[in-house]
mmCIF file of C-alpha atoms in Angstrom:
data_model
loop_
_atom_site.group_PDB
_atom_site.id
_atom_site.type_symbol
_atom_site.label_atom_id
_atom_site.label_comp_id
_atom_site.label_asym_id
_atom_site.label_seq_id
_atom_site.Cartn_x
_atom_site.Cartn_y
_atom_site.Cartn_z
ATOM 1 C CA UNK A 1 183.067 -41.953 119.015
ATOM 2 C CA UNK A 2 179.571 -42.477 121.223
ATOM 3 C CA UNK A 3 181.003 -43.861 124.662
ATOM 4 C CA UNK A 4 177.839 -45.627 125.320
ATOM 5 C CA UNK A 5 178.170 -48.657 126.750
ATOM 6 C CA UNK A 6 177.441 -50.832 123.307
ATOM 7 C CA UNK A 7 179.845 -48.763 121.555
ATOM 8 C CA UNK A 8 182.370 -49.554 124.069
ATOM 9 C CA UNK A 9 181.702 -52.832 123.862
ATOM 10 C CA UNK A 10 182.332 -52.940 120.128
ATOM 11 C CA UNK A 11 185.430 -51.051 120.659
ATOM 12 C CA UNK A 12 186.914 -53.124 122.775
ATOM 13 C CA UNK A 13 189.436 -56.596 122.145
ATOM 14 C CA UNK A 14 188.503 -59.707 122.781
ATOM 15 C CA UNK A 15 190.368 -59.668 126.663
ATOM 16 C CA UNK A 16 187.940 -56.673 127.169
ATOM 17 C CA UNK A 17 184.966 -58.421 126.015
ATOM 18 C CA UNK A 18 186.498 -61.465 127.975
ATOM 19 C CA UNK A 19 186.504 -59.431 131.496
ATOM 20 C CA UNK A 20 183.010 -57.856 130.500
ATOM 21 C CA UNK A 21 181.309 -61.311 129.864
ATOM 22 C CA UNK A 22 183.183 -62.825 133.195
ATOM 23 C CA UNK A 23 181.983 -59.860 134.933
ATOM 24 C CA UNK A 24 178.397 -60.071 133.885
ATOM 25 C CA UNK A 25 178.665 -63.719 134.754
ATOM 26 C CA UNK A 26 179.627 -62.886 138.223
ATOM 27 C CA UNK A 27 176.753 -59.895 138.671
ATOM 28 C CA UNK A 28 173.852 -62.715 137.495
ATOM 29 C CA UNK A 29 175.071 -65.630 139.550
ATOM 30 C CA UNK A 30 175.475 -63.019 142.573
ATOM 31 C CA UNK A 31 172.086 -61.761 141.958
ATOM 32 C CA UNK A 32 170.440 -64.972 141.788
ATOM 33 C CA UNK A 33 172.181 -66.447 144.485
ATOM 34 C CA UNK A 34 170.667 -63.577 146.678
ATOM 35 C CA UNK A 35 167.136 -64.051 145.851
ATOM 36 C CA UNK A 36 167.518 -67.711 146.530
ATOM 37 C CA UNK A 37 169.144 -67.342 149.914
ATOM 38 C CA UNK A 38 166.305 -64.492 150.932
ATOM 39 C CA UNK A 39 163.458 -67.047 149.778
ATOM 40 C CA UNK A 40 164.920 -70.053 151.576
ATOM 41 C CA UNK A 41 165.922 -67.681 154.471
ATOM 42 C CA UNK A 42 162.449 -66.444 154.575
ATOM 43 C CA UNK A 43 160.554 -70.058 154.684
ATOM 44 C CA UNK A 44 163.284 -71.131 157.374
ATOM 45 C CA UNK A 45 161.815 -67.940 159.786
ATOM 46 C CA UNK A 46 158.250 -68.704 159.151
ATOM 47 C CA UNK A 47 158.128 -72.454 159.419
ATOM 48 C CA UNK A 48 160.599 -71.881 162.846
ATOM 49 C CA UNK A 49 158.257 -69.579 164.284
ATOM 50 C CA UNK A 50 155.475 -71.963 163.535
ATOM 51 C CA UNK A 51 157.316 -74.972 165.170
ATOM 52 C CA UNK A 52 158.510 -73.001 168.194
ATOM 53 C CA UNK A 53 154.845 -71.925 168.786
ATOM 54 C CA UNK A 54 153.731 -75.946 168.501
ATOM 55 C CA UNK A 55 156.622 -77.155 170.456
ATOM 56 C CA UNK A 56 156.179 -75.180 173.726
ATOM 57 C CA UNK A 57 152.439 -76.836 174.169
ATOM 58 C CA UNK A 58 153.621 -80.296 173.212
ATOM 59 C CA UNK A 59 156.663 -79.980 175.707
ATOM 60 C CA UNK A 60 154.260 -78.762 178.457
ATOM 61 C CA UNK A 61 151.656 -81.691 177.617
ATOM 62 C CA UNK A 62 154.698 -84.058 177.683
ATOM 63 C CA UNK A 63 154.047 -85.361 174.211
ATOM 64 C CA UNK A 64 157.443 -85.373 172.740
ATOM 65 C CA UNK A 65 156.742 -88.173 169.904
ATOM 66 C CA UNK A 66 154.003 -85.319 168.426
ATOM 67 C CA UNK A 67 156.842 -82.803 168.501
ATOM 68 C CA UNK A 68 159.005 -85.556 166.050
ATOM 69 C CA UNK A 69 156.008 -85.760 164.181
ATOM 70 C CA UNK A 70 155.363 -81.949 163.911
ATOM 71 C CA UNK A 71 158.665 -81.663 162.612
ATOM 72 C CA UNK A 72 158.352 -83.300 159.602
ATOM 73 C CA UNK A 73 156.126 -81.359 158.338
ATOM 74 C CA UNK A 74 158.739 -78.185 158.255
ATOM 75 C CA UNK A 75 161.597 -79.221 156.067
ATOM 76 C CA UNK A 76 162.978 -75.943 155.713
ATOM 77 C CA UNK A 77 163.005 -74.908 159.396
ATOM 78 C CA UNK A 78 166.336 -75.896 161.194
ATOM 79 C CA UNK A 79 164.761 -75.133 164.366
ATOM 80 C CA UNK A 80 162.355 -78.189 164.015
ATOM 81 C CA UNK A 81 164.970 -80.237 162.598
ATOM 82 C CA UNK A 82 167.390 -79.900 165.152
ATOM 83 C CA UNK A 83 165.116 -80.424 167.948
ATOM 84 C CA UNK A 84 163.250 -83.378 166.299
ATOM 85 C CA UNK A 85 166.660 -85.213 166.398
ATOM 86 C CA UNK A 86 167.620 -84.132 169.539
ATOM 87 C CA UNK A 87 163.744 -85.346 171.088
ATOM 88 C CA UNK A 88 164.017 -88.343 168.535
ATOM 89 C CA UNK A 89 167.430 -89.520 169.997
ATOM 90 C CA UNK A 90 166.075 -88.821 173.820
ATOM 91 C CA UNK A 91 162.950 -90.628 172.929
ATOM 92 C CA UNK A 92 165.066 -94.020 171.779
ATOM 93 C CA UNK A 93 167.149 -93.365 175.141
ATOM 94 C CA UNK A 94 164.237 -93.697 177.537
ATOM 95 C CA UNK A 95 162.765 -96.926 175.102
ATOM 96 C CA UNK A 96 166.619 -98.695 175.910
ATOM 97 C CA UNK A 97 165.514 -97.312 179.635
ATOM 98 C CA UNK A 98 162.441 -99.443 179.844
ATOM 99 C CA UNK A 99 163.910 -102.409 178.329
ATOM 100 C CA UNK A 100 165.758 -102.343 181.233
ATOM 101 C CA UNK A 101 169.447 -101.137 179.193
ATOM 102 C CA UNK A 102 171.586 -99.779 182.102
ATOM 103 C CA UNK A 103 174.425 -96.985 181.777
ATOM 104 C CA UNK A 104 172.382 -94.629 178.952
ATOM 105 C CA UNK A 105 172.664 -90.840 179.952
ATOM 106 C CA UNK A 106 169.584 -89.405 178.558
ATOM 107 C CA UNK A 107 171.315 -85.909 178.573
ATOM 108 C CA UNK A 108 174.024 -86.718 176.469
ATOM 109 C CA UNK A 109 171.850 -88.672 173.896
ATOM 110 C CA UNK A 110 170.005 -85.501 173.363
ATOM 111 C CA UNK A 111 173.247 -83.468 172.895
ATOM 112 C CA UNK A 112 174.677 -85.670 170.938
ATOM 113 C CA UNK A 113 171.783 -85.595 168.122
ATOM 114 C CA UNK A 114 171.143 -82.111 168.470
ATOM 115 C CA UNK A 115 174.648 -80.776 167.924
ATOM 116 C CA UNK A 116 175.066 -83.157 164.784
ATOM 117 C CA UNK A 117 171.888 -81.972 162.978
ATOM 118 C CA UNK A 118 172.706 -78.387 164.571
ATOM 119 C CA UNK A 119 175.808 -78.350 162.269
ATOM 120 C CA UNK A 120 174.461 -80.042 158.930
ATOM 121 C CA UNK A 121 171.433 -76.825 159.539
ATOM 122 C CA UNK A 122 174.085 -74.307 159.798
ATOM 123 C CA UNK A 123 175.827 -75.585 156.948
ATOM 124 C CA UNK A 124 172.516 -75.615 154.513
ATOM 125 C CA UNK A 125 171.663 -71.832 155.944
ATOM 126 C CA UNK A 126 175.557 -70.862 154.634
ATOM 127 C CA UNK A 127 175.415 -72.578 151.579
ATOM 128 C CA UNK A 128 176.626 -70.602 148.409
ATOM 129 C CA UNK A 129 177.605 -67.672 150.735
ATOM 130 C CA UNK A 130 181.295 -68.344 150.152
ATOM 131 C CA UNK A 131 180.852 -68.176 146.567
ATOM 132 C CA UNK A 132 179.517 -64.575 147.126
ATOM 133 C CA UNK A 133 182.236 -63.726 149.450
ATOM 134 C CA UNK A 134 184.314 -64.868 146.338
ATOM 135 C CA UNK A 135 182.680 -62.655 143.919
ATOM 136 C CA UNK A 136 182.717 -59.437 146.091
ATOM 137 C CA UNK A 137 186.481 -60.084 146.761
ATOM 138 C CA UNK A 138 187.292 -60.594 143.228
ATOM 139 C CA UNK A 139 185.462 -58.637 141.136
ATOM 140 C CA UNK A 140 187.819 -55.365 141.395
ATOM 141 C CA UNK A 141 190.491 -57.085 140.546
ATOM 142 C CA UNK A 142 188.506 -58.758 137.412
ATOM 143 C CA UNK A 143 187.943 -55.345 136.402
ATOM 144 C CA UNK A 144 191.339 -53.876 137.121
ATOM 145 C CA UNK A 145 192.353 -56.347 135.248
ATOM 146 C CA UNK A 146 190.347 -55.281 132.212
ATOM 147 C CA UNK A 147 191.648 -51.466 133.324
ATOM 148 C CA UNK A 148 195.005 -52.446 132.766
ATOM 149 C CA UNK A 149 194.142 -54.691 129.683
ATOM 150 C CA UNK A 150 192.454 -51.175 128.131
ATOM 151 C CA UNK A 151 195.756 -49.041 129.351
ATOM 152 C CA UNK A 152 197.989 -51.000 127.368
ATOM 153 C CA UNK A 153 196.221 -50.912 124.212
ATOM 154 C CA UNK A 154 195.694 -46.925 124.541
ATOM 155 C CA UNK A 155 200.040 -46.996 124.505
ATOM 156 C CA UNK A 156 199.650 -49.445 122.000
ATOM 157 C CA UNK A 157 197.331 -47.159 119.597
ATOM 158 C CA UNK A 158 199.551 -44.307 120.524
ATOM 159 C CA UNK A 159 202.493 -46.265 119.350
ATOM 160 C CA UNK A 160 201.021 -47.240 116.247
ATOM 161 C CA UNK A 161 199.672 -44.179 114.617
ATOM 162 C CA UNK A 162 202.375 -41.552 116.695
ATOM 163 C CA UNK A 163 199.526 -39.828 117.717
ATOM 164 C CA UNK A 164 199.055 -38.818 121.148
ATOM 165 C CA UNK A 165 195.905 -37.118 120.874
ATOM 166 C CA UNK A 166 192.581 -38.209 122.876
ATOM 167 C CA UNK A 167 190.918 -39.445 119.671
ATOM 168 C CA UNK A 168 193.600 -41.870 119.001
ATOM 169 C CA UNK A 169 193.197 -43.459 122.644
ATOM 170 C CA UNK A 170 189.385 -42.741 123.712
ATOM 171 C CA UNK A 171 188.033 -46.140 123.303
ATOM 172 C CA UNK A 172 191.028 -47.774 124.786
ATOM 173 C CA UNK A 173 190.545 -44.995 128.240
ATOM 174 C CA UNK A 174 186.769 -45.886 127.747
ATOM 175 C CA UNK A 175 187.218 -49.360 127.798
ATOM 176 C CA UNK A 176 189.348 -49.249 130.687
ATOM 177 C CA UNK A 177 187.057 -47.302 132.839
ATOM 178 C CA UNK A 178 184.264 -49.173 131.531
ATOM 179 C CA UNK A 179 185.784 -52.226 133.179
ATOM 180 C CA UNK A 180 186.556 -50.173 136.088
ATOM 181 C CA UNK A 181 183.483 -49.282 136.714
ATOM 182 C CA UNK A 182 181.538 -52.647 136.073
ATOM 183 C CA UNK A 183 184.028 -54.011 139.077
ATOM 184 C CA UNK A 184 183.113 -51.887 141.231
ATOM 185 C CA UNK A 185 179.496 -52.551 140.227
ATOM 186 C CA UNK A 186 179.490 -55.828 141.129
ATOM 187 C CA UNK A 187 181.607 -55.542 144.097
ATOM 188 C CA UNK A 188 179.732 -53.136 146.067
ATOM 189 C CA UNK A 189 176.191 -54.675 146.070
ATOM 190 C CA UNK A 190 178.048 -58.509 146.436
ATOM 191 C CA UNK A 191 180.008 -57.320 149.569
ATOM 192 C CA UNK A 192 176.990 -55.532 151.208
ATOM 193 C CA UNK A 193 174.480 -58.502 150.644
ATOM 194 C CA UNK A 194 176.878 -61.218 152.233
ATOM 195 C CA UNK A 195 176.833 -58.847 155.064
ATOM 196 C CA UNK A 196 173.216 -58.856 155.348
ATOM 197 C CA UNK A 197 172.814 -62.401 154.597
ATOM 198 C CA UNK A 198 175.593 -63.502 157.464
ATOM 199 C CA UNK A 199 173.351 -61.349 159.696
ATOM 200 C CA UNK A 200 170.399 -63.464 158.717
ATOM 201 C CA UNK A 201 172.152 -66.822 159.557
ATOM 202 C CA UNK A 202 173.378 -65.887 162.103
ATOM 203 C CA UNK A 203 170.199 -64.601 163.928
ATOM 204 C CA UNK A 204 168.802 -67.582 162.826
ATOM 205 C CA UNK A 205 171.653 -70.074 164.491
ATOM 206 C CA UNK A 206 171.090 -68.106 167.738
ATOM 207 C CA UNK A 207 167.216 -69.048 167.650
ATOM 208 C CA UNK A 208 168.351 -72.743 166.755
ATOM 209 C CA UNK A 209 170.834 -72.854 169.811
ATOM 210 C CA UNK A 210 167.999 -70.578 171.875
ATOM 211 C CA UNK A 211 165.253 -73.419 171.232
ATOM 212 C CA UNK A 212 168.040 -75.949 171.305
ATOM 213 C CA UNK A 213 168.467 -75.016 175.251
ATOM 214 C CA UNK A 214 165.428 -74.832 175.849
ATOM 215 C CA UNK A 215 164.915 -78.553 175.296
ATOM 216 C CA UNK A 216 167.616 -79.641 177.240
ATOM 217 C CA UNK A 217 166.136 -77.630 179.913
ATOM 218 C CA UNK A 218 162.998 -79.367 179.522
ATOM 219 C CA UNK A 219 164.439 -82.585 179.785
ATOM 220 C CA UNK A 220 166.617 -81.688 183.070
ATOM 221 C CA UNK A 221 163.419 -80.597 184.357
ATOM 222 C CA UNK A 222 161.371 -83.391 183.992
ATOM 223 C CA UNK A 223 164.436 -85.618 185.911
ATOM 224 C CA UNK A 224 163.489 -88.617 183.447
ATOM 225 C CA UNK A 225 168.449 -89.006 182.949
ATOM 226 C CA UNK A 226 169.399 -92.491 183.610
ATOM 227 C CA UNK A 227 172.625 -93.750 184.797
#
């Protein structure tokens, strides 16, 4: 027989077919799952970079209500969003200042919002990344399954017809290392772009906690904490 890949898969059972499908499956949703994460990973780095450059001359001009406003603008940055609920919940501290509202620690305020928001950011940058953790941990075992699936029917076939020859039990090795192979396939490119993509996030949650400080330094500075 051919042992291209469509005869293989006409050779095979339905367990075969079953592990090639789930397999497939896997590779798409991996695949997709990438280029979604790179795209949203992408417009999170340019609108930061944007926000960051906006931010510095509104914190040196004092306007911190513009650098709220300038935030809403940048959905997908988690830079802005973190710091426009840390500034938000600073800005609603001093306001219970003036009223004349005793005991409010500015500094804490500001923490407070900015490490809440800080997580739910983090969280949106990781999301789907443990389903493609999942895949590149699985996927060899998917298709050693289907290896295992193929050995059995080549001692089956051999059984069968008492014939040990190669012809009796070539599409049962091919279907086996067929399912092998597409594992591996899978695998390989699932496990190396989690890597990459963790890299991303994380570089990403250092500039959030970089910018983050900044602020808070910016608000020591200015001496505006009330006890």
């Amino acid at each position: 027989m051919s042992f291209s890949l469509i005869e293989v898969w006409h050779a095979a059972g339905m367990v075969g077919k079953g592990v090639f499908v789930l397999l497939s499956i896997m590779s798409v949703y991996s695949l997709s799952l990438v280029v979604e994460r790179l795209v949203r990973l992408g417009a999170a780095r340019k609108q930061s970079l944007a926000y960051v450059d906006k931010l510095r001359g509104l914190l040196e001009a004092g306007e911190l209500e513009k650098a709220v406003e300038a935030a809403g603008g940048l959905p997908r940055s988690p830079v802005a969003q973190v710091v426009a609920a840390g500034v938000k919940g600073y800005v609603a501290g001093m306001e219970q200042v003036a009223k004349g509202r005793v005991g409010v620690d500015l500094v804490e305020a500001l923490d407070r919002n900015l490490e809440r928001v800080r997580d739910r950011e983090v969280a949106g940058l990781k999301r789907g990344m443990s389903g493609l953790a999942t895949i590149g941990s699985t996927a060899p075992f998917v298709g050693l399954f289907g290896t295992v699936v193929g050995i059995i029917k080549a001692f089956t076939s051999m059984s069968t017809t008492g014939s040990g020859g190669l012809g009796a039990v070539s599409g049962d090795i091919a279907e086996a290392l067929v399912a092998t192979g597409l594992g591996l396939f899978v695998a390989i490119p699932a496990v190396a772009l989690f890597n990459y993509l963790s890299g991303r996030v994380e570089e990403m949650v250092v500039d959030v906690n970089d910018v983050s400080g900044e602020v808070v330094s910016y608000v020591l500075s200015t001496g505006r904490e009330a006890e």
